[in-house]
Short mmCIF file of C-alpha atoms and ligand atoms in Angstrom, two decimals:
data_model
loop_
_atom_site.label_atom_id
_atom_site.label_comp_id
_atom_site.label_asym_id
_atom_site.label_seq_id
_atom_site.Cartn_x
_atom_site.Cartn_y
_atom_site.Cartn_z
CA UNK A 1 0.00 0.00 0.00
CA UNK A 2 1.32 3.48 -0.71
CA UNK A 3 0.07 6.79 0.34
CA UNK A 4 1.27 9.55 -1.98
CA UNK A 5 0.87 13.31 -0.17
CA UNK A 6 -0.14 15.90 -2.18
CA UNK A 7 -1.42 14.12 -5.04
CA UNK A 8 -3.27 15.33 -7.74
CA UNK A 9 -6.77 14.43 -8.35
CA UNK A 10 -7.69 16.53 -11.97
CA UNK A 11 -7.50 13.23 -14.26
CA UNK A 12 -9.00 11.31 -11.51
CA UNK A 13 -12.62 13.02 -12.22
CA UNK A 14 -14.91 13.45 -15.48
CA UNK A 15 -15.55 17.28 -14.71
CA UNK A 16 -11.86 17.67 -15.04
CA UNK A 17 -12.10 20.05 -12.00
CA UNK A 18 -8.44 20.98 -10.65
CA UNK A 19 -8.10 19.19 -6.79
CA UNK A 20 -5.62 18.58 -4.66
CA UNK A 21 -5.46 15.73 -1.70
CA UNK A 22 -3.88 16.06 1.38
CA UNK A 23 -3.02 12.39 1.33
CA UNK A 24 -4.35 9.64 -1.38
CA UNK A 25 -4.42 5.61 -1.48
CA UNK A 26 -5.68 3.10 -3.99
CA UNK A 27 -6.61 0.13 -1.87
CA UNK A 28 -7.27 -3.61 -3.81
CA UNK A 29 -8.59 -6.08 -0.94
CA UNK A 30 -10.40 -5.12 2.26
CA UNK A 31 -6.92 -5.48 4.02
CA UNK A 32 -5.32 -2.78 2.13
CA UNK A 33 -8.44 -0.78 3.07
CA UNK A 34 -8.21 -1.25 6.05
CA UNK A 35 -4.72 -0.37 6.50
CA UNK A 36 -5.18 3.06 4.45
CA UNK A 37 -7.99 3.84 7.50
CA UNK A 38 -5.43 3.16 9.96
CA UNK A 39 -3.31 5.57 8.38
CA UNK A 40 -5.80 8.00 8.24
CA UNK A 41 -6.62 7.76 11.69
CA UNK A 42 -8.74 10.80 13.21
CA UNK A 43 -8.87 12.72 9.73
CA UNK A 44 -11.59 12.95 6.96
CA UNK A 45 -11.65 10.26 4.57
CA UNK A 46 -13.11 10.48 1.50
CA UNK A 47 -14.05 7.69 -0.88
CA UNK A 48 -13.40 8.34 -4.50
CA UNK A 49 -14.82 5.62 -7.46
CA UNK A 50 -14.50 6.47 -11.25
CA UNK A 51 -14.52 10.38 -10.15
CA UNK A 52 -17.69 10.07 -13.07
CA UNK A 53 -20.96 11.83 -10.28
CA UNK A 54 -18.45 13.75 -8.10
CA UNK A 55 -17.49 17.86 -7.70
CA UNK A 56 -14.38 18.04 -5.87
CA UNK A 57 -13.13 21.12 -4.23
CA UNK A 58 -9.57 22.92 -5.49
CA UNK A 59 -8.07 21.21 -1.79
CA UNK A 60 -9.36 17.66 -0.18
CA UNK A 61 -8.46 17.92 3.04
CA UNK A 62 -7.55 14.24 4.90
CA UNK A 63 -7.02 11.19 3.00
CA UNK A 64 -8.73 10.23 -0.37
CA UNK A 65 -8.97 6.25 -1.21
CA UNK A 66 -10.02 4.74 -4.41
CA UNK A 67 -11.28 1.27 -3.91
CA UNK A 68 -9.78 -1.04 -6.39
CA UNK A 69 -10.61 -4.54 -5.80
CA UNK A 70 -10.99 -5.99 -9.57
CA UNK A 71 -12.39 -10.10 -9.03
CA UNK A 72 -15.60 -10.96 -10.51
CA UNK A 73 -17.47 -13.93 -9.51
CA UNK A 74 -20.45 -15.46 -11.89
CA UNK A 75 -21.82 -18.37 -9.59
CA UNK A 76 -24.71 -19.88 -11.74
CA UNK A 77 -28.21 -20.64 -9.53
CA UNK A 78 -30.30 -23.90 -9.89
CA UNK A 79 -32.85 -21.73 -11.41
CA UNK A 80 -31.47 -20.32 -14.54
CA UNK A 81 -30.42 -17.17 -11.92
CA UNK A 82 -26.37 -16.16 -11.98
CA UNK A 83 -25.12 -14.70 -9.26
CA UNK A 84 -22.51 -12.10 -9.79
CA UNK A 85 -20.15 -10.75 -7.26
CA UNK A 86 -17.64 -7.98 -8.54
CA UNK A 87 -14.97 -6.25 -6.88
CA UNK A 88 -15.74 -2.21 -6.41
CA UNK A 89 -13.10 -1.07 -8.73
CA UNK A 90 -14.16 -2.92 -11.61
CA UNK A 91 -15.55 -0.44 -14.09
CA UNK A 92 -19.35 -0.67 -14.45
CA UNK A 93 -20.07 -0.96 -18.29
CA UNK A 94 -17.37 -3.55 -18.50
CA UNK A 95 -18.84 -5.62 -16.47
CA UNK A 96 -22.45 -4.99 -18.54
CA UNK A 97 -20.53 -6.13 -21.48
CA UNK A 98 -18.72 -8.94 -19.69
CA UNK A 99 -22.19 -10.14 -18.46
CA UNK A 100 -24.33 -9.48 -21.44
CA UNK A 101 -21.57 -11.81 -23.42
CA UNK A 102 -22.16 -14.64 -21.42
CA UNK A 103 -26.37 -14.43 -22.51
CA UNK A 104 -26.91 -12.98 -18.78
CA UNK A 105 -30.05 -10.54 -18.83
CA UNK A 106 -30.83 -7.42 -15.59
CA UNK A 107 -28.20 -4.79 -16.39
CA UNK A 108 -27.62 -4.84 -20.38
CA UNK A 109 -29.95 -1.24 -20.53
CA UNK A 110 -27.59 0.12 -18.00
CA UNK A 111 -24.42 -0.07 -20.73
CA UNK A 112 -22.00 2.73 -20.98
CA UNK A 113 -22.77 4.19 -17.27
CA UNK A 114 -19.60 5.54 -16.35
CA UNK A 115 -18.18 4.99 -13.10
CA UNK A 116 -17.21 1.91 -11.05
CA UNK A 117 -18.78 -0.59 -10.02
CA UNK A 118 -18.52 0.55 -5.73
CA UNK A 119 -20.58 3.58 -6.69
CA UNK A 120 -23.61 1.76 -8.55
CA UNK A 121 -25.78 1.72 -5.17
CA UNK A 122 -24.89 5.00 -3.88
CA UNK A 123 -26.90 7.11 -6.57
CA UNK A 124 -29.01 3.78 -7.59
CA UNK A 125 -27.52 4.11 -11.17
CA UNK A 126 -30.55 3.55 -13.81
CA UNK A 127 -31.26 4.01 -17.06
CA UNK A 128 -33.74 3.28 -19.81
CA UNK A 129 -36.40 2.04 -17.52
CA UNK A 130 -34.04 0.03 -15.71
CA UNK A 131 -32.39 0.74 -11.89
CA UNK A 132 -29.57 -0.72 -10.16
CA UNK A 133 -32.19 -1.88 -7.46
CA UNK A 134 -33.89 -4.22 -9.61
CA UNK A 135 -31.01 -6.51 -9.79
CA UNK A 136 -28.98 -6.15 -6.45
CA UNK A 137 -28.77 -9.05 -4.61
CA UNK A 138 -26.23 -7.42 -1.49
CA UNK A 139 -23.42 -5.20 -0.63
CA UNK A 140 -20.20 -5.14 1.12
CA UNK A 141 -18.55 -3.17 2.76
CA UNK A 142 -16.14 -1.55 5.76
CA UNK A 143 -17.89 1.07 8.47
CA UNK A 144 -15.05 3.41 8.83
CA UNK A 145 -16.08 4.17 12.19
CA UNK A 146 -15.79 0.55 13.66
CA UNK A 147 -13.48 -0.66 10.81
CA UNK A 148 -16.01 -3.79 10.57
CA UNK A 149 -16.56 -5.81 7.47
CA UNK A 150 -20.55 -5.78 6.84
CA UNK A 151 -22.32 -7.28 4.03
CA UNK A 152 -26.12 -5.33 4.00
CA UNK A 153 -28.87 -6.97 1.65
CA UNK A 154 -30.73 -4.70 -1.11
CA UNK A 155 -33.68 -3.73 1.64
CA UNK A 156 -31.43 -2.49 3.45
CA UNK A 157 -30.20 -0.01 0.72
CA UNK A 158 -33.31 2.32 1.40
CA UNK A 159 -33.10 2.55 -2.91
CA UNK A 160 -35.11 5.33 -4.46
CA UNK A 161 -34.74 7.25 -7.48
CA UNK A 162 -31.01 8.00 -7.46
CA UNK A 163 -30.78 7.68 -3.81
CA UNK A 164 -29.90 5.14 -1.12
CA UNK A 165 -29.05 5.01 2.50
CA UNK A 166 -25.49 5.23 1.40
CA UNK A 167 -26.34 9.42 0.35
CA UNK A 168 -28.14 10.00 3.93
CA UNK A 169 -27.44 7.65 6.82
CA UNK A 170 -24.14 6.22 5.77
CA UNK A 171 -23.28 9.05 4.09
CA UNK A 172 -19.35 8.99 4.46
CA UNK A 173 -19.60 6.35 7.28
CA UNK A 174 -18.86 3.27 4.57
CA UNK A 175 -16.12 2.41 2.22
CA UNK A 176 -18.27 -0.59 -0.50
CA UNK A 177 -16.33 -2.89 -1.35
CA UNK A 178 -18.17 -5.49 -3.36
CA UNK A 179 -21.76 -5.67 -4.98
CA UNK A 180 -23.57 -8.80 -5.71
CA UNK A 181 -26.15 -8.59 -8.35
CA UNK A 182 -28.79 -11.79 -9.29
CA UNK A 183 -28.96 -11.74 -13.38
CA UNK A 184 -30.72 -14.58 -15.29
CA UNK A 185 -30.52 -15.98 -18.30
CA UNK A 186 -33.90 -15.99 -19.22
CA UNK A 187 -34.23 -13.43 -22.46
CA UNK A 188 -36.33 -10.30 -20.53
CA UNK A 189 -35.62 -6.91 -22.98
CA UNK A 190 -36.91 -4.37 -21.73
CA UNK A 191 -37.16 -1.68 -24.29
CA UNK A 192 -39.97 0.63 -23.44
CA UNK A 193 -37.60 3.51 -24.06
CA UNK A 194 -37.63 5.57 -26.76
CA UNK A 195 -36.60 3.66 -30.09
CA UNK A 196 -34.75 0.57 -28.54
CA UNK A 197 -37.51 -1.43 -30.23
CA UNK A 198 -36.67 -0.57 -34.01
CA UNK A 199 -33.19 -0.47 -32.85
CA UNK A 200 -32.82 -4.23 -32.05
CA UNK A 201 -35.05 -5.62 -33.72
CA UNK A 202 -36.96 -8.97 -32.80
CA UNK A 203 -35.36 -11.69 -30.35
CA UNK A 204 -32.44 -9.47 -29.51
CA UNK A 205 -29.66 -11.22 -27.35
CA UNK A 206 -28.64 -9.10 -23.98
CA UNK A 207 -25.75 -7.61 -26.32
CA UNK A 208 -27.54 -6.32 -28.70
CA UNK A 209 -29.66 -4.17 -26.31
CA UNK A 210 -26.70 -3.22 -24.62
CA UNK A 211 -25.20 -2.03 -27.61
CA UNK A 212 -28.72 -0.38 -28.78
CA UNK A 213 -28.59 1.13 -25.51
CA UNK A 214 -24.30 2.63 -25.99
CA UNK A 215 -25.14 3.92 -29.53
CA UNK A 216 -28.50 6.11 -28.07
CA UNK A 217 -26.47 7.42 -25.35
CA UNK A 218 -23.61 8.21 -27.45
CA UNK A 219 -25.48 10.01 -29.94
CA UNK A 220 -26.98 12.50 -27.01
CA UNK A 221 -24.26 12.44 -24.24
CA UNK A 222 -21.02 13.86 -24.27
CA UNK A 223 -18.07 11.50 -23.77
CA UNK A 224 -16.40 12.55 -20.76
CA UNK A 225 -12.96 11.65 -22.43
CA UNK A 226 -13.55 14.50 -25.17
CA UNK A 227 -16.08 17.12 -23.17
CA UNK A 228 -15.38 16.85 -19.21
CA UNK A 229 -19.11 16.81 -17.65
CA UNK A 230 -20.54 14.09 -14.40
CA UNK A 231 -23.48 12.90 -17.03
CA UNK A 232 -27.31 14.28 -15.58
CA UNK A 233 -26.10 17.30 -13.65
CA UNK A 234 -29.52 17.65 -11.74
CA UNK A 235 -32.38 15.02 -10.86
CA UNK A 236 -35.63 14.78 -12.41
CA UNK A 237 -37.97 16.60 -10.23
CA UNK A 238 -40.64 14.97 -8.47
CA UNK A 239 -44.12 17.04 -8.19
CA UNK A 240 -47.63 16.63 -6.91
CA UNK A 241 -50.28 15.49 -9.15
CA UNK A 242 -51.68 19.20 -8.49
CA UNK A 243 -48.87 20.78 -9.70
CA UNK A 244 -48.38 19.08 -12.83
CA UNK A 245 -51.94 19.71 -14.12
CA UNK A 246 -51.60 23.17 -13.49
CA UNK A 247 -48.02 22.82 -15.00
CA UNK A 248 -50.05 21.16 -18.04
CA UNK A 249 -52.76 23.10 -18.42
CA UNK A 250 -49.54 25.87 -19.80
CA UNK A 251 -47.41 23.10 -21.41
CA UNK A 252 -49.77 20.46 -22.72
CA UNK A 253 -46.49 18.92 -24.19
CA UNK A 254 -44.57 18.84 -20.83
CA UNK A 255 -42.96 15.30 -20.74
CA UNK A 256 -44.55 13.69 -17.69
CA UNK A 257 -44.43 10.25 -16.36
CA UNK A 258 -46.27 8.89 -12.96
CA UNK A 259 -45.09 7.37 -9.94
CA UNK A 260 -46.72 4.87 -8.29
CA UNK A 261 -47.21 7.09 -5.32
CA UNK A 262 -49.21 9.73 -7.18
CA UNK A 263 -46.48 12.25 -7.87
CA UNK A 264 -45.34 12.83 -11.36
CA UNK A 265 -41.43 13.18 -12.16
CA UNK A 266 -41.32 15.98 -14.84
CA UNK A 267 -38.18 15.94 -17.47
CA UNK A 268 -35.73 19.07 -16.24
CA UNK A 269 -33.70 18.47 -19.30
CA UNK A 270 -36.99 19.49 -21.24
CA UNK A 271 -37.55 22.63 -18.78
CA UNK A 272 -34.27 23.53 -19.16
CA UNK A 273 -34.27 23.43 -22.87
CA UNK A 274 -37.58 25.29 -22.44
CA UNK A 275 -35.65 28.17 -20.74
CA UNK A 276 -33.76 28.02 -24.08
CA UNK A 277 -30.61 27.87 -22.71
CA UNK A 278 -29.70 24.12 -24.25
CA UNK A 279 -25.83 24.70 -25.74
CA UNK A 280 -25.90 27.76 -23.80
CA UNK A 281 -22.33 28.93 -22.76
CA UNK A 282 -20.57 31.60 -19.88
CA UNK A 283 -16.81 31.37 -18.78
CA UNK A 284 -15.61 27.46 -18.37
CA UNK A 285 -18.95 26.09 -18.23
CA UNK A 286 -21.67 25.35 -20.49
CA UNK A 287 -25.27 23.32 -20.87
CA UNK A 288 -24.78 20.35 -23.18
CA UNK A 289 -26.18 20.90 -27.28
CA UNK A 290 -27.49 17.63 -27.35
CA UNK A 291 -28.89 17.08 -23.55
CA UNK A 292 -29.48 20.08 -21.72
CA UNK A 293 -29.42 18.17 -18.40
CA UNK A 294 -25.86 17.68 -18.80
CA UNK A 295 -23.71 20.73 -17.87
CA UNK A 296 -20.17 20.76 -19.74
CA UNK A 297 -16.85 21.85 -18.37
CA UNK A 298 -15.15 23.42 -21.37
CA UNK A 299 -11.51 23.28 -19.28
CA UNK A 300 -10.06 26.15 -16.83
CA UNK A 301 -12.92 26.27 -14.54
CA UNK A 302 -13.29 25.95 -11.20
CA UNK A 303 -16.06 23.73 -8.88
CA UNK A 304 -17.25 27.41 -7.31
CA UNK A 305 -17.59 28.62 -11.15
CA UNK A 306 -19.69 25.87 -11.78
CA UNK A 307 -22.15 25.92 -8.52
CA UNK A 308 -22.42 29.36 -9.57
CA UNK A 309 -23.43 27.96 -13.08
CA UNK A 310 -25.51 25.52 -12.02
CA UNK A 311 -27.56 27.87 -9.62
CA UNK A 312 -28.20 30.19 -12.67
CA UNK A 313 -29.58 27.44 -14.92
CA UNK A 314 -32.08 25.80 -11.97
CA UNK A 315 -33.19 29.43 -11.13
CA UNK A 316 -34.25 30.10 -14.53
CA UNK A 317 -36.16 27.05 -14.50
CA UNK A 318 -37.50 27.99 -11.38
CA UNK A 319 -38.26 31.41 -12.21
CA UNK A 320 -40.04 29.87 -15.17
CA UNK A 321 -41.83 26.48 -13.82
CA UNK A 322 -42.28 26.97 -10.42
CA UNK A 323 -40.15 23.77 -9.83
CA UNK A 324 -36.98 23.51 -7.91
CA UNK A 325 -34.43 21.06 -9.18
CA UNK A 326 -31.73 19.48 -7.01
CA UNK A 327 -28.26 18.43 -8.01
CA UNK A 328 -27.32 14.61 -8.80
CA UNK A 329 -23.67 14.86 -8.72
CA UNK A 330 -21.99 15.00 -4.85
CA UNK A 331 -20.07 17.58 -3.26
CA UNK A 332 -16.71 15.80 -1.65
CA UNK A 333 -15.08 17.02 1.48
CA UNK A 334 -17.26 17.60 4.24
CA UNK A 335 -20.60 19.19 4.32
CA UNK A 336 -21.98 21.90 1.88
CA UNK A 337 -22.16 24.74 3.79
CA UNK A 338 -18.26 23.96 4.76
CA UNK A 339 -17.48 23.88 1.28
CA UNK A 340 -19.28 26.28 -0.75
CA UNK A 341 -16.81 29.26 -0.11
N1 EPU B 1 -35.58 16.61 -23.30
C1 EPU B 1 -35.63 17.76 -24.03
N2 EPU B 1 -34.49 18.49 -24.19
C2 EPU B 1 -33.31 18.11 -23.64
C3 EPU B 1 -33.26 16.92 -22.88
C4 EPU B 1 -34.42 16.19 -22.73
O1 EPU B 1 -36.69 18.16 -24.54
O2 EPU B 1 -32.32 18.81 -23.83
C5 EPU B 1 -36.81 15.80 -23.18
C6 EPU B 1 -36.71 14.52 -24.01
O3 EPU B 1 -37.12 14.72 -25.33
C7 EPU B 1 -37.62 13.58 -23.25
C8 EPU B 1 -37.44 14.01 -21.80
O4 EPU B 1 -36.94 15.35 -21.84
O5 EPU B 1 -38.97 13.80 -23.61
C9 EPU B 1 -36.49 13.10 -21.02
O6 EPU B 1 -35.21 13.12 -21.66
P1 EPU B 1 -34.26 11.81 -21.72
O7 EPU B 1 -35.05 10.64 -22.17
O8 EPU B 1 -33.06 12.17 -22.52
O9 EPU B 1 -33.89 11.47 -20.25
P2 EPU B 1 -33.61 12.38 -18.98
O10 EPU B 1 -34.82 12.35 -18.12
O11 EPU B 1 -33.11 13.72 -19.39
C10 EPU B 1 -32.78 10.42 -17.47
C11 EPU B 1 -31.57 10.08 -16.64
C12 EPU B 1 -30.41 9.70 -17.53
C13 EPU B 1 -30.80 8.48 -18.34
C14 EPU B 1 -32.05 8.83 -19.16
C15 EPU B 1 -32.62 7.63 -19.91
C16 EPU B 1 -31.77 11.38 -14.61
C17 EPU B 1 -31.28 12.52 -13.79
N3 EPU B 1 -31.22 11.22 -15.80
O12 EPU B 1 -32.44 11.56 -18.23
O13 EPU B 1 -29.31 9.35 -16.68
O14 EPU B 1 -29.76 8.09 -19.21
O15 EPU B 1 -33.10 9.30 -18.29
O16 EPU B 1 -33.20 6.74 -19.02
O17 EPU B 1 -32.65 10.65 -14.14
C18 EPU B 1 -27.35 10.22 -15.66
O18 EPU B 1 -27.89 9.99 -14.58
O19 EPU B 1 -26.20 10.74 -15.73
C19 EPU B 1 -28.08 9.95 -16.89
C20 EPU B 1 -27.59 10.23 -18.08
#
């Protein structure tokens, strides 16, 4: 295990926001894990996956540790089920293509998700009418308070639409280590979305969706390798059914879609675009031409430049809709009245 002081975190996140850490440690195994706590001792520890749903600040202060166990697991069931147990540094869409190649069927709509694998259940990663929840079997991981191994099962994960215990309760209290997810190989597309249908055709095999799924995101998301940006930069609003009828009753075209509780989640990419500001540019930062719920980091910015963007684009909305809309990606490095300014 080594602990490198002063180490620079810039490639290390998709927003390609400059950050220093005070201290930083890749750990493989639990063991190395837990020896990077011990070394941390009393000070802040932040946990840092594929960087890909993160805004880090210019200084982390404490120690920064990027889980990289890498073994993957496929035990198959009795019942046509696989169970799949993957290290949290392996990188997500591999293992959607690794899986998907072997005929297994839960996560192939969830291709080309950046990130690792460690950082699926935090945010309850979905896509294309398909969530991380649906599929997760467990998850393990060390409390860095006690420095105890734990393995907690899916119900435990208090999932919701990009949220989980692991962004409230445990927020900052866990390091994950593993996820086990139960696929099957029983053909089940699921390609409500948009055009997947034409796309695939009849009888597609997992593959094929996920690579239906890879050539629809590439075609409206930025790569983070060629335009730095942390994919959805805010959620997608919940709202009473009140609201959206009077919401309706000015947009009759307002994207819309019900939850099973009553509320409706409206589309803030849509509003956004509404507010016309889709491709719309100031200093380092800018709102994605294709997806307007994507903010883009054009290079030389800072993460205070781009709150500051942010808060102009959900105010407009705001201003205009009536609807407030909340950020997806985390702050790192303590809480965010601490660390805005
Ligand atoms: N829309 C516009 N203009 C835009 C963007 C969207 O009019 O600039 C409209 C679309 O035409 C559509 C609706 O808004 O009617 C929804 O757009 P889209 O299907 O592109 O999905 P989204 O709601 O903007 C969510 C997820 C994405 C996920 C897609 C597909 C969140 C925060 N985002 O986006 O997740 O890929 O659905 O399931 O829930 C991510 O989290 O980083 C992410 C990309």
């Amino acid at each position: 295990m080594r602990i490198f002081s002063e180490h620079d975190l810039s490639q290390l996140n998709t927003l390609g926001l400059p950050c220093v850490a005070e201290q930083f440690a890749e750990a493989d195994s639990s063991d190395s894990l837990l020896a990077v706590l011990s070394e941390a001792r009393n000070n802040a520890v932040t946990v840092l996956g594929g960087g890909s749903n993160l805004i880090l600040p210019p200084y982390l202060h404490g120690m920064v540790v990027q889980p990289t166990m890498a073994e993957r697991h496929f035990e198959p069931l009795a019942n046509g089920g696989v169970r799949v147990r993957v290290g949290a540094g392996v990188n997500w869409h591999e293992l959607v293509i690794a899986a998907a190649s072997r005929g297994l069927w839960g996560i192939e709509n969830l291709a080309l998700i950046p990130g690792h694998c460690g950082a699926a259940p935090i945010q309850n990663i979905g896509a294309y009418g398909v969530e991380l929840s649906d599929v997760l079997e467990c998850v393990e991981l060390v409390d860095i308070r006690t420095g105890k191994r734990v393995s907690i099962d899916a119900d435990e994960c208090e999932f919701g639409y990009r949220d989980s215990v692991f962004k409230r309760r445990l927020d900052s209290c866990v390091v994950i280590t593993s996820i086990t997810l139960r696929l099957s190989r029983r053909p089940q597309p699921r390609l409500g979305y948009g055009d997947l249908v034409e796309r695939v055709g009849g009888s597609p095999s997992a593959l094929d969706v996920a690579e239906a799924v890879g050539a629809v995101r590439r075609e409206k998301l930025p790569d983070p390798r060629q335009l730095a940006n942390a994919g959805s930069f805010f959620k997608n609003p919940l709202v009473s059914a009140r609201q959206v009828q009077m919401l309706l009753s000015s947009y009759p075209d307002m994207p819309h879609y019900l939850q099973s509780d009553g509320r409706s989640k409206l589309a803030a990419g849509w509003m956004i675009d509404q507010c016309g500001l889709k491709g719309w540019r100031e200093g380092h930062f800018g709102v994605h031409d294709r997806q307007a719920l994507v903010l883009v980091h054009h290079g030389g910015g800072s993460a205070q430049e781009l709150l500051d963007f942010s808060a102009t684009v959900a105010n407009e909305v705001n201003r205009r809709f009536g609807v407030t809309l909340e950020r997806e990606p985390r702050l790192a490095g303590g809480g965010e009245a601490e660390w805005v300014n």
